[in-house]
Short mmCIF file of C-alpha atoms in Angstrom, two decimals:
data_model
loop_
_atom_site.label_atom_id
_atom_site.label_comp_id
_atom_site.label_asym_id
_atom_site.label_seq_id
_atom_site.Cartn_x
_atom_site.Cartn_y
_atom_site.Cartn_z
CA UNK K 28 27.06 -1.80 -15.57
CA UNK K 29 29.44 -1.37 -12.65
CA UNK K 30 29.00 -3.62 -9.62
CA UNK K 31 29.80 -0.52 -7.56
CA UNK K 32 26.46 1.07 -8.60
CA UNK K 33 24.58 -1.81 -7.02
CA UNK K 34 26.11 -1.30 -3.60
CA UNK K 35 24.26 2.01 -3.39
CA UNK K 36 20.99 0.13 -3.06
CA UNK K 37 20.49 -1.31 0.42
CA UNK K 38 19.19 -4.58 -1.00
CA UNK K 39 22.47 -5.23 -2.78
CA UNK K 40 24.96 -3.47 -0.51
CA UNK K 41 25.75 -6.59 1.54
CA UNK K 42 26.31 -8.89 -1.44
CA UNK K 43 29.76 -10.46 -1.73
CA UNK K 44 31.69 -9.23 -4.82
CA UNK K 45 31.09 -12.48 -6.73
CA UNK K 46 27.29 -12.19 -6.41
CA UNK K 47 27.44 -8.47 -7.18
CA UNK K 48 29.14 -9.25 -10.47
CA UNK K 49 26.44 -11.81 -11.32
CA UNK K 50 23.66 -9.31 -10.57
CA UNK K 51 25.49 -6.51 -12.40
CA UNK K 52 25.69 -8.70 -15.49
CA UNK K 53 21.93 -9.36 -15.44
CA UNK K 54 20.89 -5.80 -14.63
CA UNK K 55 20.94 -2.66 -16.69
CA UNK K 56 21.05 0.98 -15.63
CA UNK K 57 18.20 3.23 -16.75
CA UNK K 58 18.72 6.99 -17.04
CA UNK K 59 15.77 9.35 -17.29
CA UNK K 60 15.65 13.16 -17.47
CA UNK K 61 13.01 15.07 -15.47
CA UNK K 62 9.53 14.28 -16.75
CA UNK K 63 10.60 11.22 -18.78
CA UNK K 64 8.31 8.21 -18.82
CA UNK K 65 9.71 5.01 -17.22
CA UNK K 66 6.70 2.94 -18.23
CA UNK K 67 3.01 3.27 -19.04
CA UNK K 68 0.06 1.39 -17.57
CA UNK K 69 -0.53 -1.65 -19.76
CA UNK K 70 3.12 -1.95 -20.91
CA UNK K 71 4.64 -5.39 -20.42
CA UNK K 72 6.73 -5.18 -17.28
CA UNK K 73 9.13 -8.09 -16.79
CA UNK K 74 11.76 -6.26 -14.72
CA UNK K 75 12.03 -5.21 -11.10
CA UNK K 76 12.93 -1.51 -11.40
CA UNK K 77 14.77 -0.20 -8.33
CA UNK K 78 15.32 3.56 -8.06
CA UNK K 79 18.99 4.52 -7.55
CA UNK K 80 18.75 8.31 -7.69
CA UNK K 81 15.90 10.81 -7.82
CA UNK K 82 12.19 10.21 -7.32
CA UNK K 83 9.67 8.38 -9.45
CA UNK K 84 6.03 9.37 -9.54
CA UNK K 85 3.49 6.58 -10.03
CA UNK K 86 0.20 7.85 -11.41
CA UNK K 87 -3.03 7.08 -13.21
CA UNK K 88 -5.12 9.10 -15.61
CA UNK K 89 -8.80 9.29 -14.70
CA UNK K 90 -11.42 8.90 -17.46
CA UNK K 91 -11.79 12.71 -17.55
CA UNK K 92 -8.06 13.15 -18.08
CA UNK K 93 -7.14 14.12 -14.51
CA UNK K 94 -3.69 12.99 -13.38
CA UNK K 95 -3.82 11.18 -10.05
CA UNK K 96 -0.54 10.59 -8.23
CA UNK K 97 -0.83 7.28 -6.42
CA UNK K 98 2.67 7.11 -5.01
CA UNK K 99 6.17 8.57 -5.05
CA UNK K 100 9.06 6.11 -5.02
CA UNK K 101 12.33 7.18 -3.45
CA UNK K 102 15.88 5.85 -3.89
CA UNK K 103 16.12 2.19 -2.90
CA UNK K 104 12.43 1.65 -3.64
CA UNK K 105 10.69 -0.41 -6.30
CA UNK K 106 9.10 1.66 -9.07
CA UNK K 107 7.41 -1.34 -10.66
CA UNK K 108 5.10 -3.33 -8.41
CA UNK K 109 3.38 -5.34 -11.15
CA UNK K 110 5.98 -8.10 -11.68
CA UNK K 111 6.17 -8.78 -7.94
CA UNK K 112 2.39 -9.02 -7.77
CA UNK K 113 2.50 -11.62 -10.50
CA UNK K 114 0.90 -9.22 -13.02
CA UNK K 115 2.25 -9.23 -16.56
CA UNK K 116 1.43 -5.60 -17.42
CA UNK K 117 2.33 -2.38 -15.60
CA UNK K 118 -0.50 -1.20 -13.35
CA UNK K 119 0.42 2.51 -13.37
CA UNK K 120 2.25 5.14 -15.41
CA UNK K 121 5.61 6.17 -13.96
CA UNK K 122 7.66 9.29 -14.67
CA UNK K 123 10.92 10.77 -13.43
CA UNK K 124 10.83 13.63 -10.92
CA UNK K 125 14.19 15.28 -11.40
CA UNK K 126 17.02 13.26 -12.93
CA UNK K 127 16.45 9.58 -12.25
CA UNK K 128 18.74 6.55 -12.45
CA UNK K 129 17.40 3.05 -12.00
CA UNK K 130 18.62 -0.52 -11.83
CA UNK K 131 16.44 -2.75 -13.95
CA UNK K 132 16.76 -6.37 -12.98
CA UNK K 133 14.87 -9.20 -14.72
CA UNK K 134 12.56 -10.84 -12.21
CA UNK K 135 14.16 -14.31 -12.48
CA UNK K 136 17.52 -12.72 -11.53
CA UNK K 137 15.93 -11.05 -8.49
CA UNK K 138 14.29 -14.34 -7.49
CA UNK K 139 17.56 -16.23 -7.91
CA UNK K 140 19.21 -13.66 -5.67
CA UNK K 141 16.41 -14.01 -3.12
CA UNK K 142 16.77 -17.80 -3.14
CA UNK K 143 20.50 -17.60 -2.49
CA UNK K 144 20.39 -14.90 0.16
CA UNK K 145 16.82 -14.16 1.34
CA UNK K 146 17.93 -11.58 3.92
CA UNK K 147 19.02 -9.35 1.04
CA UNK K 148 15.37 -8.83 0.16
CA UNK K 149 14.63 -7.38 3.62
CA UNK K 150 15.54 -3.80 2.57
CA UNK K 151 13.15 -4.08 -0.39
CA UNK K 152 10.41 -5.30 1.97
CA UNK K 153 11.22 -2.44 4.33
CA UNK K 154 10.93 0.08 1.52
CA UNK K 155 7.57 -1.35 0.45
CA UNK K 156 6.38 -0.98 4.06
CA UNK K 157 7.52 2.67 4.04
CA UNK K 158 5.66 3.16 0.75
CA UNK K 159 2.56 1.54 2.25
CA UNK K 160 2.84 3.75 5.31
CA UNK K 161 3.00 6.88 3.19
CA UNK K 162 -0.02 5.73 1.19
CA UNK K 163 -1.96 5.22 4.44
CA UNK K 164 -0.82 8.66 5.67
CA UNK K 165 -2.13 10.18 2.45
CA UNK K 166 -5.45 8.38 2.80
CA UNK K 167 -5.66 9.48 6.44
CA UNK K 168 -5.05 13.09 5.37
CA UNK K 169 -7.99 12.77 2.99
CA UNK K 170 -7.05 12.43 -0.65
CA UNK K 171 -10.46 13.78 -1.55
CA UNK K 172 -9.82 16.88 0.55
CA UNK K 173 -9.02 20.39 -0.67
CA UNK K 174 -5.85 21.49 -2.44
CA UNK K 175 -4.23 22.73 0.80
CA UNK K 176 -4.66 19.32 2.46
CA UNK K 177 -3.42 17.46 -0.62
CA UNK K 178 -0.42 19.76 -0.91
CA UNK K 179 0.42 19.20 2.76
CA UNK K 180 0.23 15.45 2.26
CA UNK K 181 2.54 15.63 -0.79
CA UNK K 182 5.05 17.87 1.02
CA UNK K 183 5.10 15.57 4.07
CA UNK K 184 5.66 12.68 1.72
CA UNK K 185 8.57 14.37 -0.08
CA UNK K 186 10.18 15.63 3.10
CA UNK K 187 10.08 12.25 4.84
CA UNK K 188 11.41 10.63 1.65
CA UNK K 189 14.27 13.14 1.47
CA UNK K 190 15.03 12.63 5.15
CA UNK K 191 15.74 8.93 4.82
CA UNK K 192 19.16 7.41 5.15
CA UNK K 193 20.16 8.80 8.52
CA UNK K 194 20.23 12.42 7.35
CA UNK K 195 20.34 15.13 9.96
CA UNK K 196 16.70 15.61 10.94
CA UNK K 197 17.29 19.31 11.70
CA UNK K 198 18.54 20.05 8.18
CA UNK K 199 16.02 21.52 5.72
CA UNK K 200 15.18 19.33 2.73
CA UNK K 201 15.24 20.97 -0.68
CA UNK K 202 12.31 19.82 -2.79
CA UNK K 203 13.59 20.44 -6.27
CA UNK K 204 10.20 20.68 -7.85
CA UNK K 205 8.59 23.70 -9.44
CA UNK K 206 5.14 24.94 -8.45
CA UNK K 207 3.91 23.42 -11.72
CA UNK K 208 5.33 20.00 -10.69
CA UNK K 209 3.63 20.27 -7.30
CA UNK K 210 0.41 21.23 -9.08
CA UNK K 211 0.64 18.02 -11.14
CA UNK K 212 1.31 16.02 -7.99
CA UNK K 213 -1.73 17.43 -6.24
CA UNK K 214 -4.03 17.54 -9.24
CA UNK K 215 -4.58 21.29 -8.80
CA UNK K 216 -3.73 24.32 -10.94
CA UNK K 217 -0.40 26.11 -10.49
CA UNK K 218 -1.88 29.38 -9.25
CA UNK K 219 -3.74 27.64 -6.42
CA UNK K 220 -0.60 25.73 -5.42
CA UNK K 221 1.42 28.97 -5.38
CA UNK K 222 -1.22 30.60 -3.18
CA UNK K 223 -1.21 27.64 -0.76
CA UNK K 224 2.61 27.57 -0.68
CA UNK K 225 2.70 31.29 0.21
CA UNK K 226 0.37 30.61 3.14
CA UNK K 227 2.61 27.76 4.32
CA UNK K 228 5.70 29.98 3.90
CA UNK K 229 4.05 32.72 5.96
CA UNK K 230 3.54 30.12 8.70
CA UNK K 231 7.26 29.30 8.49
CA UNK K 232 6.64 25.75 7.32
CA UNK K 233 8.38 26.00 3.95
CA UNK K 234 10.74 28.45 2.29
CA UNK K 235 10.20 29.45 -1.32
CA UNK K 236 13.33 29.93 -3.39
CA UNK K 237 13.93 30.66 -7.04
CA UNK K 238 12.31 27.90 -9.05
CA UNK K 239 11.72 25.50 -6.21
CA UNK K 240 10.51 24.88 -2.68
CA UNK K 241 12.70 24.22 0.34
CA UNK K 242 10.90 22.02 2.82
CA UNK K 243 11.15 22.48 6.55
CA UNK K 244 13.57 20.26 8.42
CA UNK K 245 12.39 16.65 8.55
CA UNK K 246 12.04 16.92 12.32
CA UNK K 247 9.52 19.69 11.67
CA UNK K 248 7.64 17.77 8.97
CA UNK K 249 5.04 16.77 11.51
CA UNK K 250 4.25 20.46 11.91
CA UNK K 251 2.85 20.28 8.39
CA UNK K 252 -0.09 18.23 9.58
CA UNK K 253 -2.91 17.89 10.22
CA UNK K 254 -4.25 20.01 7.36
CA UNK K 255 -5.97 23.28 8.31
CA UNK Z 273 0.54 -25.78 23.22
CA UNK Z 274 -1.34 -29.08 22.90
CA UNK Z 275 -1.12 -31.23 19.76
CA UNK Z 276 -4.58 -30.28 18.46
CA UNK Z 277 -3.78 -26.56 18.84
CA UNK Z 278 -0.48 -27.02 17.04
CA UNK Z 279 -2.16 -28.90 14.17
CA UNK Z 280 -4.76 -26.14 13.83
CA UNK Z 281 -2.04 -23.46 13.63
CA UNK Z 282 -0.29 -25.38 10.86
CA UNK Z 283 -3.57 -25.98 9.02
CA UNK Z 284 -4.28 -22.21 8.91
CA UNK Z 285 -0.73 -21.21 8.00
CA UNK Z 286 -0.65 -23.57 5.05
CA UNK Z 287 -3.76 -21.91 3.66
CA UNK Z 288 -2.33 -18.42 3.32
CA UNK Z 289 -0.39 -17.30 0.27
CA UNK Z 290 2.61 -16.19 2.28
CA UNK Z 291 3.45 -19.78 3.14
CA UNK Z 292 2.21 -21.39 -0.06
CA UNK Z 293 4.43 -24.08 -1.51
CA UNK Z 294 6.24 -24.82 1.76
CA UNK Z 295 6.59 -28.30 3.14
CA UNK Z 296 4.55 -29.35 6.19
CA UNK Z 297 7.74 -29.51 8.25
CA UNK Z 298 8.70 -25.95 7.27
CA UNK Z 299 5.25 -24.61 8.16
CA UNK Z 300 5.37 -26.47 11.47
CA UNK Z 301 8.71 -24.84 12.24
CA UNK Z 302 7.30 -21.36 11.49
CA UNK Z 303 4.11 -22.08 13.47
CA UNK Z 304 6.21 -22.76 16.56
CA UNK Z 305 7.90 -19.35 16.27
CA UNK Z 306 4.74 -17.27 15.92
CA UNK Z 307 2.24 -16.46 18.67
CA UNK Z 308 -1.42 -16.33 17.78
CA UNK Z 309 -4.78 -14.96 18.84
CA UNK Z 310 -8.38 -15.94 18.20
CA UNK Z 311 -10.42 -12.74 18.19
CA UNK Z 312 -14.16 -12.03 18.17
CA UNK Z 313 -15.67 -9.55 15.69
CA UNK Z 314 -15.02 -5.95 16.75
CA UNK Z 315 -11.77 -6.65 18.64
CA UNK Z 316 -9.26 -3.76 18.65
CA UNK Z 317 -5.65 -4.63 17.92
CA UNK Z 318 -3.22 -1.74 17.57
CA UNK Z 319 -4.63 0.67 20.12
CA UNK Z 320 -2.94 -1.11 23.00
CA UNK Z 321 0.29 0.64 21.98
CA UNK Z 322 2.13 -2.65 21.62
CA UNK Z 323 3.25 -1.33 18.30
CA UNK Z 324 6.33 -3.47 17.97
CA UNK Z 325 4.14 -6.35 16.81
CA UNK Z 326 3.62 -7.28 13.19
CA UNK Z 327 0.44 -9.26 12.59
CA UNK Z 328 -0.39 -11.76 9.85
CA UNK Z 329 -4.05 -12.58 9.28
CA UNK Z 330 -4.68 -16.33 9.11
CA UNK Z 331 -8.48 -16.18 8.85
CA UNK Z 332 -11.13 -13.47 9.01
CA UNK Z 333 -10.97 -9.79 8.08
CA UNK Z 334 -9.40 -6.71 9.67
CA UNK Z 335 -10.21 -3.05 9.11
CA UNK Z 336 -7.28 -0.61 9.35
CA UNK Z 337 -8.18 2.97 10.25
CA UNK Z 338 -6.84 6.36 11.34
CA UNK Z 339 -8.41 9.07 13.45
CA UNK Z 340 -11.43 8.70 15.68
CA UNK Z 341 -15.04 9.74 15.99
CA UNK Z 342 -16.41 11.65 13.02
CA UNK Z 343 -12.85 12.13 11.68
CA UNK Z 344 -12.21 8.39 11.41
CA UNK Z 345 -11.00 7.20 7.99
CA UNK Z 346 -10.82 3.55 6.91
CA UNK Z 347 -7.51 2.93 5.15
CA UNK Z 348 -7.74 -0.72 4.18
CA UNK Z 349 -9.67 -3.94 4.59
CA UNK Z 350 -7.33 -6.86 4.95
CA UNK Z 351 -8.03 -10.56 4.51
CA UNK Z 352 -6.04 -13.77 5.08
CA UNK Z 353 -2.33 -13.58 4.29
CA UNK Z 354 -2.18 -9.78 4.66
CA UNK Z 355 0.08 -8.04 7.19
CA UNK Z 356 -0.48 -5.05 9.45
CA UNK Z 357 1.20 -3.26 12.36
CA UNK Z 358 4.20 -2.69 10.10
CA UNK Z 359 4.74 1.04 10.75
CA UNK Z 360 7.22 0.54 13.57
CA UNK Z 361 9.55 -1.31 11.26
CA UNK Z 362 10.28 1.77 9.18
CA UNK Z 363 10.38 4.63 11.66
CA UNK Z 364 8.76 7.13 9.28
CA UNK Z 365 6.35 9.72 10.63
CA UNK Z 366 3.26 7.60 10.13
CA UNK Z 367 -0.28 8.12 11.33
CA UNK Z 368 -1.28 6.30 14.52
CA UNK Z 369 -3.33 3.46 13.09
CA UNK Z 370 -6.02 1.37 14.67
CA UNK Z 371 -7.09 -2.10 13.58
CA UNK Z 372 -10.38 -3.84 14.33
CA UNK Z 373 -11.68 -7.25 13.31
CA UNK Z 374 -14.78 -7.26 11.11
CA UNK Z 375 -15.64 -10.89 11.82
CA UNK Z 376 -14.22 -13.58 14.12
CA UNK Z 377 -10.58 -13.70 13.09
CA UNK Z 378 -7.42 -15.66 13.71
CA UNK Z 379 -4.13 -13.73 13.59
CA UNK Z 380 -0.54 -14.56 14.41
CA UNK Z 381 2.09 -12.07 15.41
CA UNK Z 382 5.79 -11.57 16.09
CA UNK Z 383 8.25 -8.73 16.24
CA UNK Z 384 9.60 -7.61 12.86
CA UNK Z 385 13.07 -8.82 13.84
CA UNK Z 386 11.78 -12.29 14.65
CA UNK Z 387 9.71 -12.40 11.47
CA UNK Z 388 12.74 -11.45 9.35
CA UNK Z 389 14.75 -14.11 11.13
CA UNK Z 390 12.13 -16.70 10.16
CA UNK Z 391 11.91 -15.44 6.60
CA UNK Z 392 15.68 -15.30 6.13
CA UNK Z 393 15.77 -19.08 6.50
CA UNK Z 394 12.97 -19.57 3.98
CA UNK Z 395 13.75 -17.85 0.66
CA UNK Z 396 10.35 -18.59 -0.82
CA UNK Z 397 8.53 -16.96 2.09
CA UNK Z 398 10.77 -13.89 1.79
CA UNK Z 399 9.85 -13.56 -1.89
CA UNK Z 400 6.17 -14.08 -1.05
CA UNK Z 401 6.49 -11.37 1.62
CA UNK Z 402 7.81 -8.87 -0.95
CA UNK Z 403 4.98 -9.91 -3.31
CA UNK Z 404 2.35 -9.56 -0.56
CA UNK Z 405 3.63 -6.10 0.38
CA UNK Z 406 3.63 -5.05 -3.30
CA UNK Z 407 0.00 -6.19 -3.47
CA UNK Z 408 -0.91 -4.21 -0.33
CA UNK Z 409 0.79 -1.07 -1.72
CA UNK Z 410 -1.14 -1.54 -4.97
CA UNK Z 411 -4.42 -1.78 -3.02
CA UNK Z 412 -3.63 1.34 -0.98
CA UNK Z 413 -2.83 3.20 -4.22
CA UNK Z 414 -6.14 2.04 -5.66
CA UNK Z 415 -7.95 3.53 -2.65
CA UNK Z 416 -6.04 6.82 -3.06
CA UNK Z 417 -6.96 6.89 -6.73
CA UNK Z 418 -10.60 6.10 -6.03
CA UNK Z 419 -10.90 8.88 -3.46
CA UNK Z 420 -9.02 11.42 -5.54
CA UNK Z 421 -10.79 11.03 -8.82
CA UNK Z 422 -14.06 9.19 -8.88
CA UNK Z 423 -17.55 10.53 -8.21
CA UNK Z 424 -19.22 9.23 -5.01
CA UNK Z 425 -21.30 6.89 -7.20
CA UNK Z 426 -18.22 5.43 -8.92
CA UNK Z 427 -16.38 5.17 -5.59
CA UNK Z 428 -19.17 3.16 -3.96
CA UNK Z 429 -19.57 0.91 -7.01
CA UNK Z 430 -15.80 0.24 -7.09
CA UNK Z 431 -15.70 -0.46 -3.35
CA UNK Z 432 -18.63 -2.90 -3.48
CA UNK Z 433 -16.95 -4.83 -6.29
CA UNK Z 434 -13.67 -5.00 -4.38
CA UNK Z 435 -15.46 -6.15 -1.21
CA UNK Z 436 -17.38 -8.86 -3.03
CA UNK Z 437 -14.19 -10.13 -4.69
CA UNK Z 438 -12.08 -10.10 -1.51
CA UNK Z 439 -14.61 -10.90 1.19
CA UNK Z 440 -17.57 -12.34 -0.72
CA UNK Z 441 -19.06 -15.80 -0.76
CA UNK Z 442 -21.79 -17.15 -3.05
CA UNK Z 443 -25.20 -15.84 -1.93
CA UNK Z 444 -27.60 -18.49 -0.55
CA UNK Z 445 -29.99 -18.16 -3.50
CA UNK Z 446 -27.05 -18.41 -5.92
CA UNK Z 447 -27.59 -14.88 -7.27
CA UNK Z 448 -24.45 -12.83 -6.72
CA UNK Z 449 -21.94 -12.71 -3.86
CA UNK Z 450 -22.68 -11.93 -0.23
CA UNK Z 451 -20.13 -9.86 1.73
CA UNK Z 452 -19.37 -12.02 4.78
CA UNK Z 453 -19.54 -9.38 7.49
CA UNK Z 454 -21.97 -6.64 8.41
CA UNK Z 455 -21.16 -3.16 7.06
CA UNK Z 456 -23.29 -0.15 7.97
CA UNK Z 457 -23.80 2.83 5.68
CA UNK Z 458 -21.47 4.79 7.98
CA UNK Z 459 -18.79 2.07 7.58
CA UNK Z 460 -19.00 2.33 3.79
CA UNK Z 461 -18.96 6.14 3.98
CA UNK Z 462 -15.67 6.07 5.96
CA UNK Z 463 -14.07 3.85 3.31
CA UNK Z 464 -14.74 6.18 0.38
CA UNK Z 465 -14.71 9.61 2.03
CA UNK Z 466 -18.34 10.61 1.46
CA UNK Z 467 -21.23 11.31 3.86
CA UNK Z 468 -23.48 8.57 5.22
CA UNK Z 469 -26.45 10.27 3.56
CA UNK Z 470 -24.76 9.96 0.17
CA UNK Z 471 -24.11 6.24 0.74
CA UNK Z 472 -27.74 5.79 1.81
CA UNK Z 473 -29.03 7.50 -1.35
CA UNK Z 474 -26.67 5.55 -3.65
CA UNK Z 475 -27.40 2.17 -2.01
CA UNK Z 476 -31.12 2.84 -2.48
CA UNK Z 477 -30.45 3.63 -6.15
CA UNK Z 478 -28.30 0.49 -6.63
CA UNK Z 479 -30.97 -1.56 -4.81
CA UNK Z 480 -33.77 -0.26 -7.07
CA UNK Z 481 -31.68 -1.18 -10.11
CA UNK Z 482 -31.20 -4.70 -8.70
CA UNK Z 483 -27.40 -4.34 -8.49
CA UNK Z 484 -27.22 -4.90 -4.71
CA UNK Z 485 -29.52 -6.18 -1.97
CA UNK Z 486 -29.35 -6.52 1.80
CA UNK Z 487 -30.43 -9.74 3.56
CA UNK Z 488 -30.25 -10.06 7.35
CA UNK Z 489 -27.93 -7.08 7.49
CA UNK Z 490 -25.44 -8.49 4.94
CA UNK Z 491 -24.86 -6.84 1.57
CA UNK Z 492 -25.26 -8.97 -1.55
CA UNK Z 493 -23.67 -7.81 -4.79
CA UNK Z 494 -25.89 -9.07 -7.62
CA UNK Z 495 -24.78 -7.33 -10.81
CA UNK Z 496 -20.99 -7.10 -11.15
CA UNK Z 497 -21.07 -5.82 -14.75
CA UNK Z 498 -23.36 -2.90 -13.88
CA UNK Z 499 -21.23 -1.97 -10.86
CA UNK Z 500 -18.04 -2.25 -12.91
CA UNK Z 501 -19.51 0.13 -15.47
CA UNK Z 502 -20.64 2.53 -12.73
CA UNK Z 503 -17.18 2.30 -11.13
CA UNK Z 504 -15.63 3.43 -14.40
CA UNK Z 505 -18.20 6.20 -14.80
CA UNK Z 506 -20.04 4.71 -17.78
CA UNK Z 507 -23.39 3.01 -18.50
CA UNK Z 508 -23.45 -0.81 -18.50
CA UNK Z 509 -23.86 -2.37 -21.94
CA UNK Z 510 -27.03 -4.42 -22.19
#
């Protein structure tokens, strides 16, 4: 893999070229089309998987077959938490939302990097905190609440994720997901999601375009909550 | 700080995972850089708007919550080694969180910048920090999953198991694990997103089955296998 790819991840951006080459040699790039599986719960999971491009959905299947999205990982974030928690098997399923590219780095290589330059792990810590914050926001919005509330929580999540990296907070964020994708994310049927989206569009909170949703500007994301 | 106070700080720090494997001298150095607080049960921590602080729990238990009054939702229960007050470090639109101690607790705190400065000089602590945060994300995801999918019965069973594992101690009569701090039915209801009446009915059912008991206001989890089965929505094997 090219050392240049690594510099796109905050954790590696500040590495001197010599270290970048060492990491690049140990890492491999993963490429996944929309909907592809990165890993399944129970799979052995020895690598730290950092998302380079696109979003990764972490989810579980309930005993009655319901898909429950437990988190969405954005670029720069860790898709696989298990190895860092000291677990040997993946704790969730993960699939690509849109086209996804990842850097997959064996844990010993990440640890060696952390030993040499601990400050380089700060961006990874920061991303985990952002992930934790979004999980708390989702819990606060009431994950057991109705479809409208769950949809609002998911949209807030996606908009704030898309707004990262110093983007203009007045610029709308395109959420390149179909109504069916959003239905899977919220655990509801597509028709209900479409109905809820139309209500949100009528309130000027989202714009519906061919095949996907355009979120409001990140600065307006707060207008999406609290749920009605 | 006097010598005894300093020694106590070091003693507590060495007992949390975040600083595991460090030398006494390293822990002493970190202890000098962090401020700390002894807090009684029920103390409020984040509502004073001093949100630039990141806290690390040295001993005790802290409940993290959002909202107030009937709309209050418990987001996490955190024990020793866990961090909170982290929202300000990321700048995302995050809910205004409150934190309250569930039992007498001992916490230390610093700004995120200062904490990173400390960690940057101690690679092992930095790696432990990433591991601790991954663990906290995993727990938050487990709560999301529990609230999204499980029946109220499975949610309560799962929560009681988690509480007994994280905050339990052997019960006095040796049968099961006692949760160290007092939790009312309303407290449990706010953790799993159901009504207090539902918790009351389910606790009575679990009590009749001998799975849980309450002694002097403290919950005792007696039958882990039965609760595990109920948490997964199946009958326990005899």
